[in-house]
Coordinates of C-alpha atoms and ligand atoms in Angstrom, one line a residue:
X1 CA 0.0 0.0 0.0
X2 CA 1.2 3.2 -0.9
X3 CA 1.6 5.7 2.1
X4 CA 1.7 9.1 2.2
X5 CA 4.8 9.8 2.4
X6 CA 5.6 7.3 -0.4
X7 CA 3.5 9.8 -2.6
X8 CA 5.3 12.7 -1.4
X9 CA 8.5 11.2 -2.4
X10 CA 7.0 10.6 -5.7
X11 CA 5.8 14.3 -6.3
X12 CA 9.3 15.4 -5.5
X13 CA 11.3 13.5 -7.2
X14 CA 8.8 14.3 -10.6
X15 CA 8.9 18.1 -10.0
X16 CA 12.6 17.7 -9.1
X17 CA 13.2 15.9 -12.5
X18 CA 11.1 18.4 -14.2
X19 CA 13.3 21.4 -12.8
X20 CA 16.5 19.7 -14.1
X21 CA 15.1 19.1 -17.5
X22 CA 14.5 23.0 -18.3
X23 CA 17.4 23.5 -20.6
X24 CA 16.2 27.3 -20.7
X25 CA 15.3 30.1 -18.9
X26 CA 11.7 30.1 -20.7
X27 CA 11.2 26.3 -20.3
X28 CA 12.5 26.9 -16.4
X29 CA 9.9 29.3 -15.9
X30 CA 6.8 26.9 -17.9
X31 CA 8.0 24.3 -15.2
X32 CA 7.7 26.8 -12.1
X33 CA 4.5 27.9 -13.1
X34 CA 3.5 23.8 -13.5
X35 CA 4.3 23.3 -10.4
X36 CA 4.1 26.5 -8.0
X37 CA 1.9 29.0 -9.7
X38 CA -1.8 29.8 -8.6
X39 CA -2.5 26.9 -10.4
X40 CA 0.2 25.0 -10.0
X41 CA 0.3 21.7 -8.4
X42 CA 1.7 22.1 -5.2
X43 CA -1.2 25.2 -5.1
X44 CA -3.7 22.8 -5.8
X45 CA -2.6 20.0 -3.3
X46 CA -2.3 23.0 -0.5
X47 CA -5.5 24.6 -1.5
X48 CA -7.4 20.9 -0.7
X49 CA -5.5 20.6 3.1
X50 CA -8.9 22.5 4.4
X51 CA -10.7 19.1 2.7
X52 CA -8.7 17.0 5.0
X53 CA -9.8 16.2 8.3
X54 CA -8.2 18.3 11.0
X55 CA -6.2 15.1 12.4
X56 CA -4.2 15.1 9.5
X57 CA -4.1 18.2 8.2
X58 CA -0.8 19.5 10.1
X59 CA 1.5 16.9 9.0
X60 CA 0.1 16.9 5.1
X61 CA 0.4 20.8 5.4
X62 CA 4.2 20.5 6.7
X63 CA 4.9 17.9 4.1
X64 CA 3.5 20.0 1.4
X65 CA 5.8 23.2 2.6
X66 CA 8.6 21.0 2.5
X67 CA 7.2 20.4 -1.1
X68 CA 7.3 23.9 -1.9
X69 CA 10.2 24.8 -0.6
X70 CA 12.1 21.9 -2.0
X71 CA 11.1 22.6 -5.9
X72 CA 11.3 26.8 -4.9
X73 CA 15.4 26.1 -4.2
X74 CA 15.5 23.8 -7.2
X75 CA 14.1 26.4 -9.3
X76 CA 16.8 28.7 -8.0
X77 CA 19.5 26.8 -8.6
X78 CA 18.9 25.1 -11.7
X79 CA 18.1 29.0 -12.8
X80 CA 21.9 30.1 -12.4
X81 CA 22.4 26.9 -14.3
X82 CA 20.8 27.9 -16.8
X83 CA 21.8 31.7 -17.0
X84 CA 25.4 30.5 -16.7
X85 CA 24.9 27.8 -19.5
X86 CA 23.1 30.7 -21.9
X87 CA 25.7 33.3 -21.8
X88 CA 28.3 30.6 -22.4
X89 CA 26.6 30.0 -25.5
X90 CA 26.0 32.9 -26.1
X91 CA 29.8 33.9 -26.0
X92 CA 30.8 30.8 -28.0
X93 CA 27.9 32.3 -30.7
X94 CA 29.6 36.1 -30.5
X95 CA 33.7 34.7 -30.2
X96 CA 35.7 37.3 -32.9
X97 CA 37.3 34.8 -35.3
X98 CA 40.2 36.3 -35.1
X99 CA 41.6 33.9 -38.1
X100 CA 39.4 36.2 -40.4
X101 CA 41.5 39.0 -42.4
X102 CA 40.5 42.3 -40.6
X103 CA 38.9 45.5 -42.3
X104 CA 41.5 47.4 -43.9
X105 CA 42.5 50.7 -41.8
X106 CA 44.0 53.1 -44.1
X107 CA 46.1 55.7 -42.1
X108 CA 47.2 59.2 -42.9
X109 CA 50.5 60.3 -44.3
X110 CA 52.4 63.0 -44.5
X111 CA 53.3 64.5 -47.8
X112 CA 57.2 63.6 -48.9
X113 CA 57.9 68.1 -48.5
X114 CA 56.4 67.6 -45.3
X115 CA 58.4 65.0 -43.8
X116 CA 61.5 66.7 -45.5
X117 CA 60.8 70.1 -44.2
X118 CA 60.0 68.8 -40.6
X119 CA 64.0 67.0 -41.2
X120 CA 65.2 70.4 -42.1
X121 CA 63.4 72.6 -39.3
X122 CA 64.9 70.2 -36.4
X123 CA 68.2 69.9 -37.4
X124 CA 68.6 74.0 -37.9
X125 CA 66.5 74.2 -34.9
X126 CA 69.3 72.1 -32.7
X127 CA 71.9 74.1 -34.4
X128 CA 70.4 77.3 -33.0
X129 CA 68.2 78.7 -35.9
X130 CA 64.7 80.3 -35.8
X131 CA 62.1 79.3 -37.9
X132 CA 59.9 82.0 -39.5
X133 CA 57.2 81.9 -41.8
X134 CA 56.6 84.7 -44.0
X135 CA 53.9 85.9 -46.4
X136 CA 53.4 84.3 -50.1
X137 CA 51.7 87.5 -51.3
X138 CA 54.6 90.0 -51.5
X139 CA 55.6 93.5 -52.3
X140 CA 57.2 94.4 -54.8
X141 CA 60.0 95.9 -52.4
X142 CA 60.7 92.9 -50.3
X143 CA 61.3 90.4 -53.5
X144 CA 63.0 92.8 -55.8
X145 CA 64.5 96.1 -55.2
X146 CA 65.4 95.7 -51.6
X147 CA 67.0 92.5 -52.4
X148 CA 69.1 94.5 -55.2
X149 CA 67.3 93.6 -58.0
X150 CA 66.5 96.7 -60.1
X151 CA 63.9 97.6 -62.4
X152 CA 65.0 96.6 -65.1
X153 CA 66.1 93.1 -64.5
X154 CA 65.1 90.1 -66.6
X155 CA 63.5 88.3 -62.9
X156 CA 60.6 91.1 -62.9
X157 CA 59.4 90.4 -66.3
X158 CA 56.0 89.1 -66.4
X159 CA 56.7 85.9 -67.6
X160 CA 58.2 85.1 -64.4
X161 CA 55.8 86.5 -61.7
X162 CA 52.8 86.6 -61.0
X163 CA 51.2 90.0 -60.1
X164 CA 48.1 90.4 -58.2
X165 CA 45.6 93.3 -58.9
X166 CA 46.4 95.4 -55.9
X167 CA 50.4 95.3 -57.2
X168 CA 52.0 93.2 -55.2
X169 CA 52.9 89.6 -56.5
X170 CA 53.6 86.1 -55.7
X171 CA 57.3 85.6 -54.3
X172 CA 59.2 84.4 -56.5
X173 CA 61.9 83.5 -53.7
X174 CA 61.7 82.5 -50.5
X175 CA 65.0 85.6 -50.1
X176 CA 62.4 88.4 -49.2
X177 CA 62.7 87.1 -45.5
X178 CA 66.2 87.4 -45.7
X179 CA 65.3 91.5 -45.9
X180 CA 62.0 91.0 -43.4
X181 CA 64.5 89.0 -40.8
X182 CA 67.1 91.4 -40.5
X183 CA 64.0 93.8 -39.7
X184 CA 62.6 91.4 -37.4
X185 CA 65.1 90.4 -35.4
X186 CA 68.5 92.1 -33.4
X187 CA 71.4 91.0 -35.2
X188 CA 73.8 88.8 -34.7
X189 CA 70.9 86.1 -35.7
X190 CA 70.4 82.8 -37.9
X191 CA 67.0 81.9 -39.3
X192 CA 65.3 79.6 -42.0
X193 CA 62.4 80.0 -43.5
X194 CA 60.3 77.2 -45.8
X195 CA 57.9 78.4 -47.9
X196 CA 56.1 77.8 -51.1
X197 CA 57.0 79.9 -54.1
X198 CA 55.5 80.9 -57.6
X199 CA 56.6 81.4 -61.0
X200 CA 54.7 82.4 -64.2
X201 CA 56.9 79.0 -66.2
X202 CA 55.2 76.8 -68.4
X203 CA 55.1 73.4 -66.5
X204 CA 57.1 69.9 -67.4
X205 CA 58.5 67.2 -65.3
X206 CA 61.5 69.8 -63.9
X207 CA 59.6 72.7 -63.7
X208 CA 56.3 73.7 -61.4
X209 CA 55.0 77.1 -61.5
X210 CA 54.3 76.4 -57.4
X211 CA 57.7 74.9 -55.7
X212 CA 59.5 74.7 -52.7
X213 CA 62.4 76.5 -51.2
X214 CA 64.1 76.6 -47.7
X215 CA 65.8 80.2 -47.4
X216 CA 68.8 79.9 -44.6
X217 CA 70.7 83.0 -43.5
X218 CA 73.3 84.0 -40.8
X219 CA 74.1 87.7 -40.0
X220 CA 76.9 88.3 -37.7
X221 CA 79.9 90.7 -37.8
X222 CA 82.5 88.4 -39.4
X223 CA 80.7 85.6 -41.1
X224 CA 82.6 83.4 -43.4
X225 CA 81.7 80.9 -46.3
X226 CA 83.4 78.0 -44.6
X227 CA 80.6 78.4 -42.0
X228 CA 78.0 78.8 -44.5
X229 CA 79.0 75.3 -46.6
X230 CA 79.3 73.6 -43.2
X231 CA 75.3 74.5 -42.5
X232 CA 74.7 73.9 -46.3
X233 CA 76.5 70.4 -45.5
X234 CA 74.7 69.0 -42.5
X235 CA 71.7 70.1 -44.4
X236 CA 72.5 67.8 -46.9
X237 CA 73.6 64.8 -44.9
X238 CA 71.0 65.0 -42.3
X239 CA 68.6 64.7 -45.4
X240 CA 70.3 62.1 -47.0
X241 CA 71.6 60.2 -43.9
X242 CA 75.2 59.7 -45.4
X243 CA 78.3 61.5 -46.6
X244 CA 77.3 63.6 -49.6
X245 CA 79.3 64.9 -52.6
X246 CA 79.0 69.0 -53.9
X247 CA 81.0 71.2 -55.8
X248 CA 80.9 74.8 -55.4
X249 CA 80.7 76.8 -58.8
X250 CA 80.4 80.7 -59.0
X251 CA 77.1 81.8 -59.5
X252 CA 75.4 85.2 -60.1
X253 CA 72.6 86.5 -58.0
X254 CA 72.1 90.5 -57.1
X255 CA 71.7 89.7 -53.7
X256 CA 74.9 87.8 -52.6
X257 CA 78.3 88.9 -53.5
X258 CA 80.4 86.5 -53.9
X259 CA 77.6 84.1 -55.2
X260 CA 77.5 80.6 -55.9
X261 CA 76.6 77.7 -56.8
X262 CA 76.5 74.6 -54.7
X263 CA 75.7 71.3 -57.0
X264 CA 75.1 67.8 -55.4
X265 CA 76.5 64.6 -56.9
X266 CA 73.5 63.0 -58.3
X267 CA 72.0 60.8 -56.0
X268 CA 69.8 58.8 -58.2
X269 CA 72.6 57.6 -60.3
X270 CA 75.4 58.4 -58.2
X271 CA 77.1 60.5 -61.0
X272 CA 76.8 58.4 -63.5
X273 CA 74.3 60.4 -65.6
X274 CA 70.6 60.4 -65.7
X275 CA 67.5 62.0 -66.7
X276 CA 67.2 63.5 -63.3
X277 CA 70.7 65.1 -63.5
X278 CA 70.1 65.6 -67.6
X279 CA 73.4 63.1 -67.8
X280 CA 75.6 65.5 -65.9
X281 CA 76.1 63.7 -63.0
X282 CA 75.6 66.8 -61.4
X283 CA 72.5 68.8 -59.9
X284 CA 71.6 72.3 -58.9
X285 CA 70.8 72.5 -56.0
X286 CA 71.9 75.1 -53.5
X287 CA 72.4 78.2 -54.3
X288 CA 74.1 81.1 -52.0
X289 CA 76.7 83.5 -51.2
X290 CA 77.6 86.4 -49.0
X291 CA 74.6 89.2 -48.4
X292 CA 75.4 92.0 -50.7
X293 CA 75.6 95.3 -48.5
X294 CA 72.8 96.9 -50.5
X295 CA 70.6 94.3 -48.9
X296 CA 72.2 94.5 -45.1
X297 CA 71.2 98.2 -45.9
X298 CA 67.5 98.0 -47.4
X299 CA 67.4 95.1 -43.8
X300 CA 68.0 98.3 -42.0
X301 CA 71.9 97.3 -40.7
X302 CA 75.1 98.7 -41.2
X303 CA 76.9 97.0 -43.8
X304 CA 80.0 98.1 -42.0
X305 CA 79.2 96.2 -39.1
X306 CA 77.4 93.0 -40.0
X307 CA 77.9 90.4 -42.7
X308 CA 76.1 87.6 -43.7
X309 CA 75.3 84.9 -45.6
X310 CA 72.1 83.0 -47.5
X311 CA 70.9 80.3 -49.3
X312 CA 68.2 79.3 -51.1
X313 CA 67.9 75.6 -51.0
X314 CA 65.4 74.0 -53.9
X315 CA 63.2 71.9 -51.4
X316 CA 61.0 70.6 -54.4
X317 CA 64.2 69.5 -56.1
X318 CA 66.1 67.7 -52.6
X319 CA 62.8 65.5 -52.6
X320 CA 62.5 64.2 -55.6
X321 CA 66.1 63.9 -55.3
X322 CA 65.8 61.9 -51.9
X323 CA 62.9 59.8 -53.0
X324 CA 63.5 59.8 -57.2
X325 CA 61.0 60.9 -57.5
X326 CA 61.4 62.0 -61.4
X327 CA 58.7 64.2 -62.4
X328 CA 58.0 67.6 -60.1
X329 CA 54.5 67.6 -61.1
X330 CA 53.6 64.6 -58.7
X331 CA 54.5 66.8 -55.7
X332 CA 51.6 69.2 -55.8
X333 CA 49.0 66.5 -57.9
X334 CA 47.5 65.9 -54.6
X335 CA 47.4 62.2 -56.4
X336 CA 47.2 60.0 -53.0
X337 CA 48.9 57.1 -54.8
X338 CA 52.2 59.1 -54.1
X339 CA 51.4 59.9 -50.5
X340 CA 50.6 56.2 -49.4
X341 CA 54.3 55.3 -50.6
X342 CA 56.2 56.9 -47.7
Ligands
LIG1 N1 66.6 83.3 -54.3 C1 67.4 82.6 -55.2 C2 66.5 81.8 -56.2 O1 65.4 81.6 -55.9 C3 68.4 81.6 -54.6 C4 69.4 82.2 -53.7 C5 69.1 82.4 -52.3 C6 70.6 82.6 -54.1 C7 70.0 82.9 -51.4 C8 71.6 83.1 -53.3 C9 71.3 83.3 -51.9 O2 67.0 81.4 -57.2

């Protein structure tokens, strides 16, 4: 004969089972409401203790608590089961395969003049040199006369410059700060300044009418063109990372007396003769010489005290030559393909 409490055991160990076969939250929460719910089976089986005769009403009602409480903890547990066993899956589900190829990131550059310029700016900078910027629109005065170019000389015609309505122009040079720096600043002094330049010149692969030049100058009472070529040369190995070859030729400019010519050994063929160098082995690179003392004057000095000395370095002309880069025009094409390759 089955007793009580056999049937007891019988309920719990079915609503027990029941509780551990919810592989799911939902299906957990079907099962509680089987069982516990208003009309679940344990609330049925208490709801009928007031049938029973008051004799054995206690003991059923404390065996049906136990009931309750028994599948209530069950519930609980098996329900962090449950929530455990979901996010695991659910993790495996969302795991980055990190075997696939990733989305291409495509990061920013800096232009080849940039990078070259930044080279220049920190090694003049370590070797006690300001940095000024000055303006692209120009008078007339600061890129001609009071750099000792008169009226009448071949650089003003107007195939070479671009004049702007109000009658200033488009330096041609990056040498009107070498007149603006002498105002700016109390001698004795040494300053670069990089800047974009313009020239009225029908365009091929050496020629831009927008270019590059770094302008370099020293004012001191006794300078001397061994000092000059020494700047001129750690300019040129700090760009090229390695000794260098130049010659110095003379060279005329109405700014600088003596002038010259500084010409670097062709670094694309190493001399030999190339395109780049048009065969000479040679190329033109940085001009310079000693401040004529008209131009100490129009700067506002005494060409009886101070001296100087400039160059004009052909920054367009240094990068292609660092990168060979053969043809000028790539430089300003704003073509991205040339960016992405340094
Ligand atoms: N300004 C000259 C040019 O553009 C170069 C130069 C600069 C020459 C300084 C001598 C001294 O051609």
């Amino acid at each position: 004969m089955k007793g009580i409490g056999y049937e007891m055991d019988e309920l719990t160990r079915e609503a027990l089972a029941d509780v551990a076969a919810a592989g799911t939250a939902a299906d957990l929460k079907e099962v509680e409401v089987r069982w516990l719910g208003k009309k679940g089976r344990v609330t049925a089986l208490l709801k009928e203790l007031s049938a029973l005769p008051p004799e054995d009403r206690k003991a059923r009602g404390q065996q049906l608590n136990a009931l309750k409480r028994e599948v209530e903890a069950a519930v609980e547990a098996r329900g962090r089961e449950v929530e455990r066993l979901e996010a695991e899956a659910a993790a495996a589900r969302e795991r980055p395969d990190v075997t696939l190829p990733g989305t291409p990131v495509r990061a920013g550059r800096l232009h080849p003049l940039t990078i070259v310029t930044e080279e220049i700016v920190d090694l003049f900078e370590r070797m006690g040199f300001h940095v000024l910027d000055y303006p692209e629109a120009e008078s007339e005065f600061f890129n001609f006369d009071g750099l000792n170019i008169p009226g009448d000389h071949p650089a003003r015609d107007m195939q070479d410059t671009f004049y702007l309505a109000d009658g200033n122009l488009m330096r041609t040079h990056t040498s009107p700060g070498q007149v603006r720096s002498m105002r700016d600043l109390d001698p004795p002094y040494r300053a670069i300044f990089p800047g974009r330049v313009y020239r009225c010149e029908a365009t091929d692969a050496s020629h831009e009418h927008t270019f590059y030049q770094v302008e370099g100058i020293m004012i001191d009472r006794h300078v001397s063109v061994a000092h000059m070529l020494h700047s001129m040369m750690s300019l040129l190995e700090g760009v090229f990372r390695r000794k260098v070859e130049v010659r110095l030729r003379p060279g005329y400019f109405p700014f600088v007396e003596p002038g010259f010519e500084l010409d670097l050994r062709c670094t694309v063929c190493e001399g030999a003769g190339c395109p780049v160098c048009k065969r000479s082995g040679w190329v033109e690179l940085l001009p310079c010489g000693l401040v004529h003392p008209n131009v100490i004057r129009a700067g506002g000095l005494d060409p009886g005290e101070w001296e100087g000395w400039a160059f004009g370095l052909g920054l367009s002309r240094l990068v292609m030559m660092r990168y060979r880069i053969d043809d000028i025009r790539w430089l300003l094409s704003g073509d991205l393909r040339l960016v992405r390759q340094f």
